[in-house]
Short mmCIF file of C-alpha atoms and ligand atoms in Angstrom, two decimals:
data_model
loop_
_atom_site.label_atom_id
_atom_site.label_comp_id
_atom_site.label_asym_id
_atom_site.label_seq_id
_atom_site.Cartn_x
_atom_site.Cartn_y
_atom_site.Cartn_z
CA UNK A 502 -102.50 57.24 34.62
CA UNK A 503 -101.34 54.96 31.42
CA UNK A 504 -104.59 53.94 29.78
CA UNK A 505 -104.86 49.96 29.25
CA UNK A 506 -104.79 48.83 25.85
CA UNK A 507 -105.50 45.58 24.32
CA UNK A 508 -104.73 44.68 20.84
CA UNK A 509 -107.04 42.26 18.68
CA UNK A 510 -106.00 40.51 16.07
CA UNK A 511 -101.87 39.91 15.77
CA UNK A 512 -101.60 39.83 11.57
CA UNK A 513 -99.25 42.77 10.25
CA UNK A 514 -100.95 45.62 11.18
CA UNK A 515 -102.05 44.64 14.29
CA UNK A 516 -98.29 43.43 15.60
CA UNK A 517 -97.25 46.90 14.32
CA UNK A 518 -99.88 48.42 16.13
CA UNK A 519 -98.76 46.03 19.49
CA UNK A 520 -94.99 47.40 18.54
CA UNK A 521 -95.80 51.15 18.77
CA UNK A 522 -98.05 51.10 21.62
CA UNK A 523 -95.15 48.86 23.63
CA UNK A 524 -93.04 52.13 22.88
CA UNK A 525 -95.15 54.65 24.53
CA UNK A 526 -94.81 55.43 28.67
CA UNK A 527 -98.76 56.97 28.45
CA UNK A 528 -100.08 53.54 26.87
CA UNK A 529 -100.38 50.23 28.88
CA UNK A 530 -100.10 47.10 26.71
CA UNK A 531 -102.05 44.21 28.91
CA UNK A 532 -103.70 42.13 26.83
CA UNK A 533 -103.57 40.35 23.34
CA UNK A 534 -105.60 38.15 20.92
CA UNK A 535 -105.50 36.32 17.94
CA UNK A 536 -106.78 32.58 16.90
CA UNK A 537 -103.63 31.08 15.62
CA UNK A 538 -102.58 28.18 17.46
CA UNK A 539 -98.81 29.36 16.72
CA UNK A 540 -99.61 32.31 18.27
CA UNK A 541 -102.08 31.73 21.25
CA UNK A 542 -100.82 30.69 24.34
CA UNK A 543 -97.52 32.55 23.87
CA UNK A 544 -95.51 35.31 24.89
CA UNK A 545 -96.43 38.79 22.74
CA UNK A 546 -92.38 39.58 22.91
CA UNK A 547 -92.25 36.02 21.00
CA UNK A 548 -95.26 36.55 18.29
CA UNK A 549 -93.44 39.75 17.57
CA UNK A 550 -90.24 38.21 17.48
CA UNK A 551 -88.44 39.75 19.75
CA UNK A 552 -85.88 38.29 21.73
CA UNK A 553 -87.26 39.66 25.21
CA UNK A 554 -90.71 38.89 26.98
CA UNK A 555 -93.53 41.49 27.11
CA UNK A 556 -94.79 39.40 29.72
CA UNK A 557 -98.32 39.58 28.05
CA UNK A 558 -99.69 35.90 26.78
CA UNK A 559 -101.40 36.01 23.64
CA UNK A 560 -105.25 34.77 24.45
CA UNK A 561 -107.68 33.10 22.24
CA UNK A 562 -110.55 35.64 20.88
CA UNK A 563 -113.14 33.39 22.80
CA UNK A 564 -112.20 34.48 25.74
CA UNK A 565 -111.64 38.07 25.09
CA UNK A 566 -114.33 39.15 26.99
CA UNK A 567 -113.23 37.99 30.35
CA UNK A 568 -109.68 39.09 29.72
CA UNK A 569 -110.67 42.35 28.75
CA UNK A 570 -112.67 43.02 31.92
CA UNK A 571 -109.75 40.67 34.26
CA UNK A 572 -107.75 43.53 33.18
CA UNK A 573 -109.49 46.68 33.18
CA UNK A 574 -108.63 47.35 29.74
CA UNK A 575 -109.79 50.81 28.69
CA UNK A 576 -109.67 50.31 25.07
CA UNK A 577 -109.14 47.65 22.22
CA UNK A 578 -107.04 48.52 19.26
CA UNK A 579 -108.92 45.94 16.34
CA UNK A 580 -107.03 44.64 13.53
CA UNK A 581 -108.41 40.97 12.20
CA UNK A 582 -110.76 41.17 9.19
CA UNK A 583 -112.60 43.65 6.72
CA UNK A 584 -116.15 42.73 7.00
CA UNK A 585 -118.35 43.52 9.20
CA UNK A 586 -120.63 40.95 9.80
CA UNK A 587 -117.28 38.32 10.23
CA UNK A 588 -115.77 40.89 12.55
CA UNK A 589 -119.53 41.40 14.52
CA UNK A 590 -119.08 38.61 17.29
CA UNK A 591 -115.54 39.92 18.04
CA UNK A 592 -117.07 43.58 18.55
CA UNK A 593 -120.33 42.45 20.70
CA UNK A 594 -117.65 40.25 23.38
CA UNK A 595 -115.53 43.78 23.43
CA UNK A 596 -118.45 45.78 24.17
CA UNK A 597 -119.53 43.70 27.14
CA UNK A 598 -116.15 44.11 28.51
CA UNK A 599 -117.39 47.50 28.72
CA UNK A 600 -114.04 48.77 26.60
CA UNK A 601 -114.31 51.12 23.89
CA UNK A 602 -112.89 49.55 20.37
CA UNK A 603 -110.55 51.26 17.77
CA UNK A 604 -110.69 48.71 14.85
CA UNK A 605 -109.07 48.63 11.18
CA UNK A 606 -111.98 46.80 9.78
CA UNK A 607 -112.57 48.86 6.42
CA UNK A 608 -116.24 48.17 6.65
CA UNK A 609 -116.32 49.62 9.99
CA UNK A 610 -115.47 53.24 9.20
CA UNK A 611 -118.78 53.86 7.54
CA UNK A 612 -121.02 50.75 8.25
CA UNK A 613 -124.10 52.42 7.75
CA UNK A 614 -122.86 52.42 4.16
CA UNK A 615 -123.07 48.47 3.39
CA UNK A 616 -124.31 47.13 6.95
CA UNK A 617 -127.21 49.67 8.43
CA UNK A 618 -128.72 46.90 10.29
CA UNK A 619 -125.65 45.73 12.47
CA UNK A 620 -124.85 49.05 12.41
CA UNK A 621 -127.40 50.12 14.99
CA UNK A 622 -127.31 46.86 16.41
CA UNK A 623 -123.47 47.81 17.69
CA UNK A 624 -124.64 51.18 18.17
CA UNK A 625 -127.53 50.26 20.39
CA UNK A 626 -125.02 48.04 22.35
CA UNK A 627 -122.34 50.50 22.42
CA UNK A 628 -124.69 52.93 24.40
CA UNK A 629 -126.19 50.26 26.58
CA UNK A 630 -122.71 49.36 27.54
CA UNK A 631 -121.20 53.08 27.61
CA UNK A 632 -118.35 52.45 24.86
CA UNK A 633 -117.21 54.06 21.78
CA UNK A 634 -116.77 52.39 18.71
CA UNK A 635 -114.54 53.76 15.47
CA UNK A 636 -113.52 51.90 12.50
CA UNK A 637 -110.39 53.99 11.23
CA UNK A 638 -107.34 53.39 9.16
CA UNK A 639 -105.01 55.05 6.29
CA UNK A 640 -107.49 54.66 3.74
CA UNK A 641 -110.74 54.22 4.62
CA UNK A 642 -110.22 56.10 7.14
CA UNK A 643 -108.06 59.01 6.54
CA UNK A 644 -106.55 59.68 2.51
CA UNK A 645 -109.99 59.63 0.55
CA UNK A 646 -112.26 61.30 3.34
CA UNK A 647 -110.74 63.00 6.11
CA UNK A 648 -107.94 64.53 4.57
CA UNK A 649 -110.58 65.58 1.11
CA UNK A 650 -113.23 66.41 3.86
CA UNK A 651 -110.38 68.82 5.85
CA UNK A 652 -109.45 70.60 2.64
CA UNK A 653 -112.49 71.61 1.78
CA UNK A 654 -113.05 73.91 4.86
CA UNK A 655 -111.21 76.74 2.91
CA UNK A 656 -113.71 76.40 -0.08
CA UNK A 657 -116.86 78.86 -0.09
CA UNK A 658 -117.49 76.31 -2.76
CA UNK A 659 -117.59 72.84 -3.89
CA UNK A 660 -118.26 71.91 -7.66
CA UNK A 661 -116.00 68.24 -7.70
CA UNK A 662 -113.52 67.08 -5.67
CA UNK A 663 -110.96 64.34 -7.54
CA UNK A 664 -108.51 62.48 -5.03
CA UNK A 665 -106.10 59.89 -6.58
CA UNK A 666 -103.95 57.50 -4.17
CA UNK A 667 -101.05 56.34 -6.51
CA UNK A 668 -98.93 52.98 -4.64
CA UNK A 669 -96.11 50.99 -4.83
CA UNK A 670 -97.67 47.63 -3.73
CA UNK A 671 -93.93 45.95 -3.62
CA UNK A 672 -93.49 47.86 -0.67
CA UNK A 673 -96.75 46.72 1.10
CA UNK A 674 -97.40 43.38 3.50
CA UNK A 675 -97.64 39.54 2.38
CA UNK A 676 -101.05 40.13 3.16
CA UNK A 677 -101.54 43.34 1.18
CA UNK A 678 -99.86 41.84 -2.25
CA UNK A 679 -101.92 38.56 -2.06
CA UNK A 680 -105.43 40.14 -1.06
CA UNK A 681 -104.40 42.81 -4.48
CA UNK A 682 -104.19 39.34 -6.80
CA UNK A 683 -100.59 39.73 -7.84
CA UNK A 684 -98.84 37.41 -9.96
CA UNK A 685 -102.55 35.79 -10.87
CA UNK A 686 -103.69 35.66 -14.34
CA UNK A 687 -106.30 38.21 -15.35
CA UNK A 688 -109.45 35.54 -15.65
CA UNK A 689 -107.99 34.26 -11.63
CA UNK A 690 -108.28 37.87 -10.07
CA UNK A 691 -111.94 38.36 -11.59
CA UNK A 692 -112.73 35.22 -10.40
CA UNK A 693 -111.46 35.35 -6.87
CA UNK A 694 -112.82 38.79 -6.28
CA UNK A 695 -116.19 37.91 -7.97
CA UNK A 696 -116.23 34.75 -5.05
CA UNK A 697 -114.75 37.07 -2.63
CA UNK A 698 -111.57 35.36 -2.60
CA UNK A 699 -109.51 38.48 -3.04
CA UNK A 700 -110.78 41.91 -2.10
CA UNK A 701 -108.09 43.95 -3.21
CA UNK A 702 -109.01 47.23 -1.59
CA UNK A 703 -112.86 47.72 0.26
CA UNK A 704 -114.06 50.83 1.39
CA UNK A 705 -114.28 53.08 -1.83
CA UNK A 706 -118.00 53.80 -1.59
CA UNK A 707 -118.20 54.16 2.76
CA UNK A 708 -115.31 56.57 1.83
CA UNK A 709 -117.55 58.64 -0.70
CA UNK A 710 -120.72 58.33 1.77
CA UNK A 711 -118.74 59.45 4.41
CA UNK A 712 -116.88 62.90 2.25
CA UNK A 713 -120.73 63.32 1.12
CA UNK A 714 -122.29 63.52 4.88
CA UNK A 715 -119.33 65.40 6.24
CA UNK A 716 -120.42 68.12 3.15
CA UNK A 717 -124.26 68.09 4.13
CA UNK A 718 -125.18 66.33 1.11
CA UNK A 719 -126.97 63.68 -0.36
CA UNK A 720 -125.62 61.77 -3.31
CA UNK A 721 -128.01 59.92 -6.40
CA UNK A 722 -125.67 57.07 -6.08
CA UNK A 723 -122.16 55.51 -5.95
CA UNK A 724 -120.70 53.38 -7.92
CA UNK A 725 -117.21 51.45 -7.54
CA UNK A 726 -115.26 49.38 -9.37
CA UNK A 727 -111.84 47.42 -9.84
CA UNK A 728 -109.53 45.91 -12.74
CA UNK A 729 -106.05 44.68 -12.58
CA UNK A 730 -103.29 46.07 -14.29
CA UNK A 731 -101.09 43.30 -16.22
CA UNK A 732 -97.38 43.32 -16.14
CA UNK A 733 -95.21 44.63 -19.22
CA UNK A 734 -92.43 43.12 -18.38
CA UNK A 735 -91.39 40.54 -15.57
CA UNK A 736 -91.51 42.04 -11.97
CA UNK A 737 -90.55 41.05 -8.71
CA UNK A 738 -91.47 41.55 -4.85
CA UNK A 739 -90.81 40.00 -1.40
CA UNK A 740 -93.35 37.85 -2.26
CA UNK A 741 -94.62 37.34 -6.00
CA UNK A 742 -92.92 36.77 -9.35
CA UNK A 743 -94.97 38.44 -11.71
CA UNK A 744 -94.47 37.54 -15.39
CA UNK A 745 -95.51 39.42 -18.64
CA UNK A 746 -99.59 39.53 -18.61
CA UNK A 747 -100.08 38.44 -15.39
CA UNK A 748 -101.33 41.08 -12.39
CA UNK A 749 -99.07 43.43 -11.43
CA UNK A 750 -101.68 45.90 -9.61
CA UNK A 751 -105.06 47.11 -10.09
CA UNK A 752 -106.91 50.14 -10.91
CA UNK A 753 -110.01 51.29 -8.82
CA UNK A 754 -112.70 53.28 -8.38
CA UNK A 755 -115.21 54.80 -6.72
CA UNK A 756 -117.99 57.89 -8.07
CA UNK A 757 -120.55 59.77 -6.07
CA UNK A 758 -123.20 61.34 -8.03
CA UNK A 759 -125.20 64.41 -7.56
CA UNK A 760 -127.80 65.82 -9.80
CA UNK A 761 -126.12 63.31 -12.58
CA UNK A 762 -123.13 64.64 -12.78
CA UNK A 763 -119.60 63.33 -11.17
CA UNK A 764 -119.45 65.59 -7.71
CA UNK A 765 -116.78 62.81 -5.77
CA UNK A 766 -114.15 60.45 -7.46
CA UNK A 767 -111.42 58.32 -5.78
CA UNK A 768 -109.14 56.73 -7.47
CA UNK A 769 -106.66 53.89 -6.21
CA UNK A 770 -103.13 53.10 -8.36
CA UNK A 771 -101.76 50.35 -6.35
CA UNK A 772 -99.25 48.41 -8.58
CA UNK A 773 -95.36 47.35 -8.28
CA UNK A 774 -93.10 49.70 -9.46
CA UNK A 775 -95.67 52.57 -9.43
CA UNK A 776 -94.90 56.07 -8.32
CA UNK A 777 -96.47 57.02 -4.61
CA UNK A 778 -98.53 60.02 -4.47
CA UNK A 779 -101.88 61.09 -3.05
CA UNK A 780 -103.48 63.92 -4.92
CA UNK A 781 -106.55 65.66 -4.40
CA UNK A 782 -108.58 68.42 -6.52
CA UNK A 783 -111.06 70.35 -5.72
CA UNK A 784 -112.81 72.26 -7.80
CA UNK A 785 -114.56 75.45 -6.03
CA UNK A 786 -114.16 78.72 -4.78
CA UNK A 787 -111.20 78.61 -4.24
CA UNK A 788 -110.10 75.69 -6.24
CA UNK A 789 -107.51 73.12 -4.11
CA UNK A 790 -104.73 71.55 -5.40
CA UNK A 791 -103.14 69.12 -2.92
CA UNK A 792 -100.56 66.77 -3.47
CA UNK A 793 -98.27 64.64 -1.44
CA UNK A 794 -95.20 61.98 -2.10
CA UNK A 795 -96.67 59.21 -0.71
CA UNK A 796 -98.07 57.90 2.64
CA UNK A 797 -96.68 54.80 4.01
CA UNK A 798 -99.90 52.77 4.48
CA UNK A 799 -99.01 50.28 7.26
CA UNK A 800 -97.57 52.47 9.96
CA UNK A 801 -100.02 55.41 8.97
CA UNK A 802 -102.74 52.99 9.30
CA UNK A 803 -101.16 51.68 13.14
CA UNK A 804 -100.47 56.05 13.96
CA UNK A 805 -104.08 56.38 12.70
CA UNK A 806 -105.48 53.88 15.55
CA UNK A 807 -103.49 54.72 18.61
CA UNK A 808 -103.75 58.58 17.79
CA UNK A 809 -107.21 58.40 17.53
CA UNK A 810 -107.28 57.11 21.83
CA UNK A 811 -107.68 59.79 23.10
CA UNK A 812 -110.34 60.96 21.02
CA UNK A 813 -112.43 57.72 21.54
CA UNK A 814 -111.89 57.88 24.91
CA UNK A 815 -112.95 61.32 25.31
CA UNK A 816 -116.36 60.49 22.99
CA UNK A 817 -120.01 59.90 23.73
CA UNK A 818 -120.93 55.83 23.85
CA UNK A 819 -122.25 54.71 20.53
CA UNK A 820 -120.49 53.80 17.24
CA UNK A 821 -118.95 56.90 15.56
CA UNK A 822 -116.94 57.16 12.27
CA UNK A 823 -114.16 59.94 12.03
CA UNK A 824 -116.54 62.40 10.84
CA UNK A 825 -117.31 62.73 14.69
CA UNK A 826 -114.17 63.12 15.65
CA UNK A 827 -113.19 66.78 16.54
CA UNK A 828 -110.17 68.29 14.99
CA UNK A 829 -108.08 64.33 13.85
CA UNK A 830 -104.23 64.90 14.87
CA UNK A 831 -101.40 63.00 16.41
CA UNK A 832 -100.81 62.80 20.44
CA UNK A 833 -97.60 63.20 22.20
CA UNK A 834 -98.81 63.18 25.15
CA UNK A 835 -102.24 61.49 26.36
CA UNK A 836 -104.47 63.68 27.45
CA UNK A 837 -108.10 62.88 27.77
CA UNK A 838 -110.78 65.41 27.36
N1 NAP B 2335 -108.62 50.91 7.15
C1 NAP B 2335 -107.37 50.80 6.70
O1 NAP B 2335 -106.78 51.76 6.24
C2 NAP B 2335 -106.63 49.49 6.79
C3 NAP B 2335 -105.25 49.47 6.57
C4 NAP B 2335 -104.57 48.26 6.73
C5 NAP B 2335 -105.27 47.09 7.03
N2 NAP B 2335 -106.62 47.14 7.17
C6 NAP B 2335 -107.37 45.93 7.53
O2 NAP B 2335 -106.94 45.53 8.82
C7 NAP B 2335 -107.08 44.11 8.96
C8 NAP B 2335 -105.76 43.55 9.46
O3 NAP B 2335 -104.77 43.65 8.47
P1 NAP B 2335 -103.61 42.53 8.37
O4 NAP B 2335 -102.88 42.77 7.11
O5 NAP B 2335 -102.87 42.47 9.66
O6 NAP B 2335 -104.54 41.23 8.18
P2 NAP B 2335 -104.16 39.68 8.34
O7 NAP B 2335 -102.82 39.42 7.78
O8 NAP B 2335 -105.33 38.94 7.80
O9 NAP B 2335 -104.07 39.48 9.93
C9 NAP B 2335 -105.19 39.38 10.75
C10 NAP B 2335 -104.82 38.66 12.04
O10 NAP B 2335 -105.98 38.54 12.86
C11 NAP B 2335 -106.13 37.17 13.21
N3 NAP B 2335 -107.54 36.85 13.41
C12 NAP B 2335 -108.46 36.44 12.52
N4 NAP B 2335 -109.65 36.24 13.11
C13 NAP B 2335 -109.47 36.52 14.42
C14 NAP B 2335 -110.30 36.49 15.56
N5 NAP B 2335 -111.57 36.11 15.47
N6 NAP B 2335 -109.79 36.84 16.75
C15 NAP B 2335 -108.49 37.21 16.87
N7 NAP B 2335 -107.64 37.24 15.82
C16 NAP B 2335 -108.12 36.91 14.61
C17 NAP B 2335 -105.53 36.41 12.06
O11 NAP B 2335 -105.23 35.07 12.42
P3 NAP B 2335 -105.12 33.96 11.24
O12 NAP B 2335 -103.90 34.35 10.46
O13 NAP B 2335 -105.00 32.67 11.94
O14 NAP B 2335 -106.39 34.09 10.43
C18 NAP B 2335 -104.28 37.25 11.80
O15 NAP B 2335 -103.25 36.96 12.70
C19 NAP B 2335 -107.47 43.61 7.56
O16 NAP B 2335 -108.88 43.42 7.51
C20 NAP B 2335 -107.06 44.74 6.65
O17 NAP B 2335 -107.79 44.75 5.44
C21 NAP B 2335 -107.31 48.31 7.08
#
């Protein structure tokens, strides 16, 4: 039986996320939300501009909860906002549907991290109401703690492990470029991400928290941190026209610390023009060396969601984060259990 799937939130990732579900015979696109008024009230074929109906109309999120449970809908693929406590109302009407939730929300993947309180709240509801809850993505999500955590199951021994995501940001969303401060002068980008204008990227320390309780450990503290990088000479996207000194990219950061000493550090290049690479060192018994050419963040972060299904569905109720999820891979074929 296809499972039913809803998606949340129709912004970039999630109408990539509604594309590549509508391609698959084992998935069951029957429901769809956002709060645009261009958007609500209309065909999904249309908001994804295509030039055939789905014949699924796009619903405001206030009434998500009855359409979720009008139409059985197994699971809800998320995709509207970062933080947790904006994204908290949107969860609790899900839950009561009864369907489990996949959602991008960075916050989500670890929100014990920066949120412990509505944390168990959602947890407590999750089991009340039998569903599973995973925040999950590229990165959080996948590049600086699953993949880091999977390598180091070859290593008798862990001393450090280093992991560097290196970008192109020309090649990313509107909504990527903007949140990332390009084109802004240096004083505007610390300003809008000191009022939370910008965020550029979130999720370096639930990243680190998450690597350190995958390892059994228990760090002294995190720290994290971003700057921009300035342009050297003029640059251009889709989007932005970046001139000499203004932001072209930023630099940033995040460092776990054990007995004092640097045990985890993530770094994120994202920046026009830049080389794309993920890298990731460990040093140990053996020592790792991994490096790849790149991971295309938008569709990784939609294959990242809908491969995860069957997982979720196949999970205990409560709110998990991919550290509970058995063996991470791609499906070809659903199969649950
Ligand atoms: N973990 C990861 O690796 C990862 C990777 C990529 C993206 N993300 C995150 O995923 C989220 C989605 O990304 P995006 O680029 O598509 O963001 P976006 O451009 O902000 O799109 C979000 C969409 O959700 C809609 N929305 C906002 N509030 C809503 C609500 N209450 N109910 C229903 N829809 C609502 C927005 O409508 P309006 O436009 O009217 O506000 C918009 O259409 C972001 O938070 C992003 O940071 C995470």
């Amino acid at each position: 039986m296809p499972v039913n799937v809803a998606v949340y939130g129709l912004g970039p990732i999630g109408s990539l996320i509604a594309k590549k579900v509508l391609e698959r015979e084992d998935l069951n696109l029957v429901a769809a939300f956002d709060i645009a008024p261009e958007k609500v009230g209309k065909d999904l074929g249309e908001v994804l501009q295509w030039d055939k109906k789905v014949g699924v109309l796009v619903e405001h999120d206030i009434n998500s909860e009855t359409v979720l449970k009008n139409n059985n809908v197994d699971i809800v693929l998320h995709s509207t906002s970062t933080y947790l406590d904006k994204i908290y109302p949107q969860l609790v009407r899900c839950i009561k549907s009864t369907a489990d939730i996949i959602s991008t929300s960075e916050t989500l993947c670890n929100p014990w991290y920066r949120y412990p309180e509505m944390a168990t709240l959602i947890d407590e509801l999750a089991k009340k109401y039998c569903v599973t809850v995973l925040g999950t993505g590229v990165n959080p999500g996948f590049i600086f703690d699953t993949l880091p955590a999977t390598l180091t199951a070859c290593c008798t021994k862990v001393e450090k492990i280093h992991a560097i995501r290196s970008l192109d940001a020309s090649k990313r969303r509107f909504s990527f470029q903007k949140k990332y401060g390009l084109s802004l002068s240096v004083n505007e980008f610390n300003e809008l991400l000191n009022r939370g204008q910008i965020t550029a990227h979130v999720g370096y320390a639930e990243s680190i928290d998450m690597l350190a309780t995958a390892l059994g450990i228990k760090l002294d503290r995190i720290v994290e941190g971003q700057e921009p990088l300035v342009a050297e000479r003029p640059l251009k996207t889709d989007y932005f026209n970046i001139s000499v000194g203004q932001v072209s990219g930023i630099h940033g950061y995040g460092i776990g610390y054990l007995n004092g000493k640097e045990f985890i550090k993530i770094e994120l290049f994202a920046e026009v023009g830049r080389e794309e690479f993920e890298e990731i060192r460990i040093e140990g018994e053996p020592p790792i060396a991994w490096r790849s050419c790149g991971t295309a963040g938008d569709i990784a972060t939609a294959a990242m969601v809908i491969n995860m299904i069957p997982k979720v569905l196949s999970s205990k109720p409560g709110l998990i984060r991919m550290l509970d999820i058995p063996f991470p891979s791609a499906f070809i074929k659903l199969k649950i259990g």
